[in-house]
């Protein structure tokens, strides 16, 4: 069975909205991912995110060792336009990117302007797993007190994200995808701290 570009993408989008509104919630895209043909270079959850977010009206940038090849594949399947990092609406940091490239994307991505805070980037970050890594405490809108999360991503991203999100409503929204077809979203309003052990 093939991925239905209307119904399956709508189902995945509802899962993303659920993860965005309830930070720390990991959405399972296994059902949708199981319908994809073999992908070269993208985690299935990342590719599904690209199909739900990209169209002719938005721009994107891929951060990867195979950037040109991967960007061409996205352009062909979504008709979105590839632009430079600082102009992109959506930035895809693939699992083969160096940790320094993730930090550069976080530092360079647009965070909107006071009159147009929505004109900011969403960064989609591939990680090996959304469990068994750095232990985080999340707080903010959509969370009663705190929620725990884990992810296998180098810790430095948290300080840069906090710095870029300090002047609400400006900031970056992050979506993490993993090899098990999980998706976890961190809206710009979510506070992230490393859990003290």
PDB file of C-alpha atoms in Angstrom, residues 22-111:
ATOM      1  CA  UNK A  22       1.210  19.001  24.263  1.00  0.00           C
ATOM      2  CA  UNK A  23       5.026  19.326  24.414  1.00  0.00           C
ATOM      3  CA  UNK A  24       6.753  16.097  25.376  1.00  0.00           C
ATOM      4  CA  UNK A  25       4.165  13.971  23.573  1.00  0.00           C
ATOM      5  CA  UNK A  26       5.801  11.651  21.052  1.00  0.00           C
ATOM      6  CA  UNK A  27       3.558  10.993  18.077  1.00  0.00           C
ATOM      7  CA  UNK A  28       3.920   7.628  16.373  1.00  0.00           C
ATOM      8  CA  UNK A  29       4.057   7.814  12.576  1.00  0.00           C
ATOM      9  CA  UNK A  30       4.735   4.075  12.126  1.00  0.00           C
ATOM     10  CA  UNK A  31       1.497   3.473  10.240  1.00  0.00           C
ATOM     11  CA  UNK A  32       2.188   6.249   7.724  1.00  0.00           C
ATOM     12  CA  UNK A  33       5.905   5.366   7.508  1.00  0.00           C
ATOM     13  CA  UNK A  34       5.029   1.751   6.701  1.00  0.00           C
ATOM     14  CA  UNK A  35       3.350   2.920   3.503  1.00  0.00           C
ATOM     15  CA  UNK A  36       6.451   4.685   2.176  1.00  0.00           C
ATOM     16  CA  UNK A  37       8.656   3.123  -0.437  1.00  0.00           C
ATOM     17  CA  UNK A  38      12.342   2.851   0.491  1.00  0.00           C
ATOM     18  CA  UNK A  39      13.802   6.310   1.103  1.00  0.00           C
ATOM     19  CA  UNK A  40      17.404   7.241   0.489  1.00  0.00           C
ATOM     20  CA  UNK A  41      18.737   9.597   3.119  1.00  0.00           C
ATOM     21  CA  UNK A  42      15.645  10.723   5.023  1.00  0.00           C
ATOM     22  CA  UNK A  43      14.124   9.099   8.077  1.00  0.00           C
ATOM     23  CA  UNK A  44      10.518   8.194   7.155  1.00  0.00           C
ATOM     24  CA  UNK A  45       9.077  10.536   9.827  1.00  0.00           C
ATOM     25  CA  UNK A  46      11.186  13.397   8.425  1.00  0.00           C
ATOM     26  CA  UNK A  47       9.973  12.744   4.893  1.00  0.00           C
ATOM     27  CA  UNK A  48       6.356  12.642   6.083  1.00  0.00           C
ATOM     28  CA  UNK A  49       6.929  15.966   7.888  1.00  0.00           C
ATOM     29  CA  UNK A  50       8.304  17.415   4.669  1.00  0.00           C
ATOM     30  CA  UNK A  51       5.286  16.240   2.685  1.00  0.00           C
ATOM     31  CA  UNK A  52       2.876  17.797   5.188  1.00  0.00           C
ATOM     32  CA  UNK A  53       4.744  21.112   5.579  1.00  0.00           C
ATOM     33  CA  UNK A  54       6.211  21.927   2.167  1.00  0.00           C
ATOM     34  CA  UNK A  55       4.415  23.258  -0.898  1.00  0.00           C
ATOM     35  CA  UNK A  56       4.925  25.951  -3.547  1.00  0.00           C
ATOM     36  CA  UNK A  57       4.231  28.756  -1.033  1.00  0.00           C
ATOM     37  CA  UNK A  58       7.108  28.029   1.370  1.00  0.00           C
ATOM     38  CA  UNK A  59      10.896  27.709   1.275  1.00  0.00           C
ATOM     39  CA  UNK A  60      13.279  25.200   2.797  1.00  0.00           C
ATOM     40  CA  UNK A  61      16.927  24.332   3.403  1.00  0.00           C
ATOM     41  CA  UNK A  62      18.504  20.910   3.960  1.00  0.00           C
ATOM     42  CA  UNK A  63      21.529  20.573   6.253  1.00  0.00           C
ATOM     43  CA  UNK A  64      23.321  17.337   5.386  1.00  0.00           C
ATOM     44  CA  UNK A  65      26.542  15.946   3.967  1.00  0.00           C
ATOM     45  CA  UNK A  66      24.447  15.162   0.875  1.00  0.00           C
ATOM     46  CA  UNK A  67      22.656  18.499   0.911  1.00  0.00           C
ATOM     47  CA  UNK A  68      22.358  19.028  -2.845  1.00  0.00           C
ATOM     48  CA  UNK A  69      20.973  15.543  -3.549  1.00  0.00           C
ATOM     49  CA  UNK A  70      18.548  15.628  -0.615  1.00  0.00           C
ATOM     50  CA  UNK A  71      17.297  19.140  -1.417  1.00  0.00           C
ATOM     51  CA  UNK A  72      16.677  18.159  -5.037  1.00  0.00           C
ATOM     52  CA  UNK A  73      14.581  15.181  -3.904  1.00  0.00           C
ATOM     53  CA  UNK A  74      12.437  17.437  -1.699  1.00  0.00           C
ATOM     54  CA  UNK A  75      12.055  20.066  -4.422  1.00  0.00           C
ATOM     55  CA  UNK A  76      10.889  17.453  -6.908  1.00  0.00           C
ATOM     56  CA  UNK A  77       8.346  15.865  -4.572  1.00  0.00           C
ATOM     57  CA  UNK A  78       6.923  19.040  -2.972  1.00  0.00           C
ATOM     58  CA  UNK A  79       7.669  21.840  -5.486  1.00  0.00           C
ATOM     59  CA  UNK A  80       8.950  23.976  -2.591  1.00  0.00           C
ATOM     60  CA  UNK A  81      11.881  26.266  -3.291  1.00  0.00           C
ATOM     61  CA  UNK A  82      15.297  25.764  -1.722  1.00  0.00           C
ATOM     62  CA  UNK A  83      16.865  28.960  -0.307  1.00  0.00           C
ATOM     63  CA  UNK A  84      19.741  29.956   1.964  1.00  0.00           C
ATOM     64  CA  UNK A  85      19.612  29.020   5.646  1.00  0.00           C
ATOM     65  CA  UNK A  86      18.707  32.483   6.942  1.00  0.00           C
ATOM     66  CA  UNK A  87      15.726  32.790   4.558  1.00  0.00           C
ATOM     67  CA  UNK A  88      14.200  29.302   4.913  1.00  0.00           C
ATOM     68  CA  UNK A  89      10.736  28.719   6.383  1.00  0.00           C
ATOM     69  CA  UNK A  90      11.632  25.087   7.136  1.00  0.00           C
ATOM     70  CA  UNK A  91      15.119  23.736   7.865  1.00  0.00           C
ATOM     71  CA  UNK A  92      15.783  19.982   7.774  1.00  0.00           C
ATOM     72  CA  UNK A  93      18.850  18.938   9.791  1.00  0.00           C
ATOM     73  CA  UNK A  94      19.466  15.340   8.763  1.00  0.00           C
ATOM     74  CA  UNK A  95      21.134  12.677  10.897  1.00  0.00           C
ATOM     75  CA  UNK A  96      24.377  12.798   8.880  1.00  0.00           C
ATOM     76  CA  UNK A  97      24.904  16.516   9.602  1.00  0.00           C
ATOM     77  CA  UNK A  98      27.737  17.461  11.941  1.00  0.00           C
ATOM     78  CA  UNK A  99      26.636  18.700  15.403  1.00  0.00           C
ATOM     79  CA  UNK A 100      28.190  22.083  14.555  1.00  0.00           C
ATOM     80  CA  UNK A 101      25.832  22.337  11.558  1.00  0.00           C
ATOM     81  CA  UNK A 102      22.785  21.949  13.834  1.00  0.00           C
ATOM     82  CA  UNK A 103      24.124  24.757  16.037  1.00  0.00           C
ATOM     83  CA  UNK A 104      24.751  26.936  12.968  1.00  0.00           C
ATOM     84  CA  UNK A 105      21.175  26.319  11.782  1.00  0.00           C
ATOM     85  CA  UNK A 106      19.807  27.325  15.202  1.00  0.00           C
ATOM     86  CA  UNK A 107      21.942  30.488  15.253  1.00  0.00           C
ATOM     87  CA  UNK A 108      21.149  31.477  11.658  1.00  0.00           C
ATOM     88  CA  UNK A 109      17.454  30.593  11.248  1.00  0.00           C
ATOM     89  CA  UNK A 110      14.991  33.471  11.072  1.00  0.00           C
ATOM     90  CA  UNK A 111      12.985  34.125  14.259  1.00  0.00           C
TER      91      UNK A 111
END
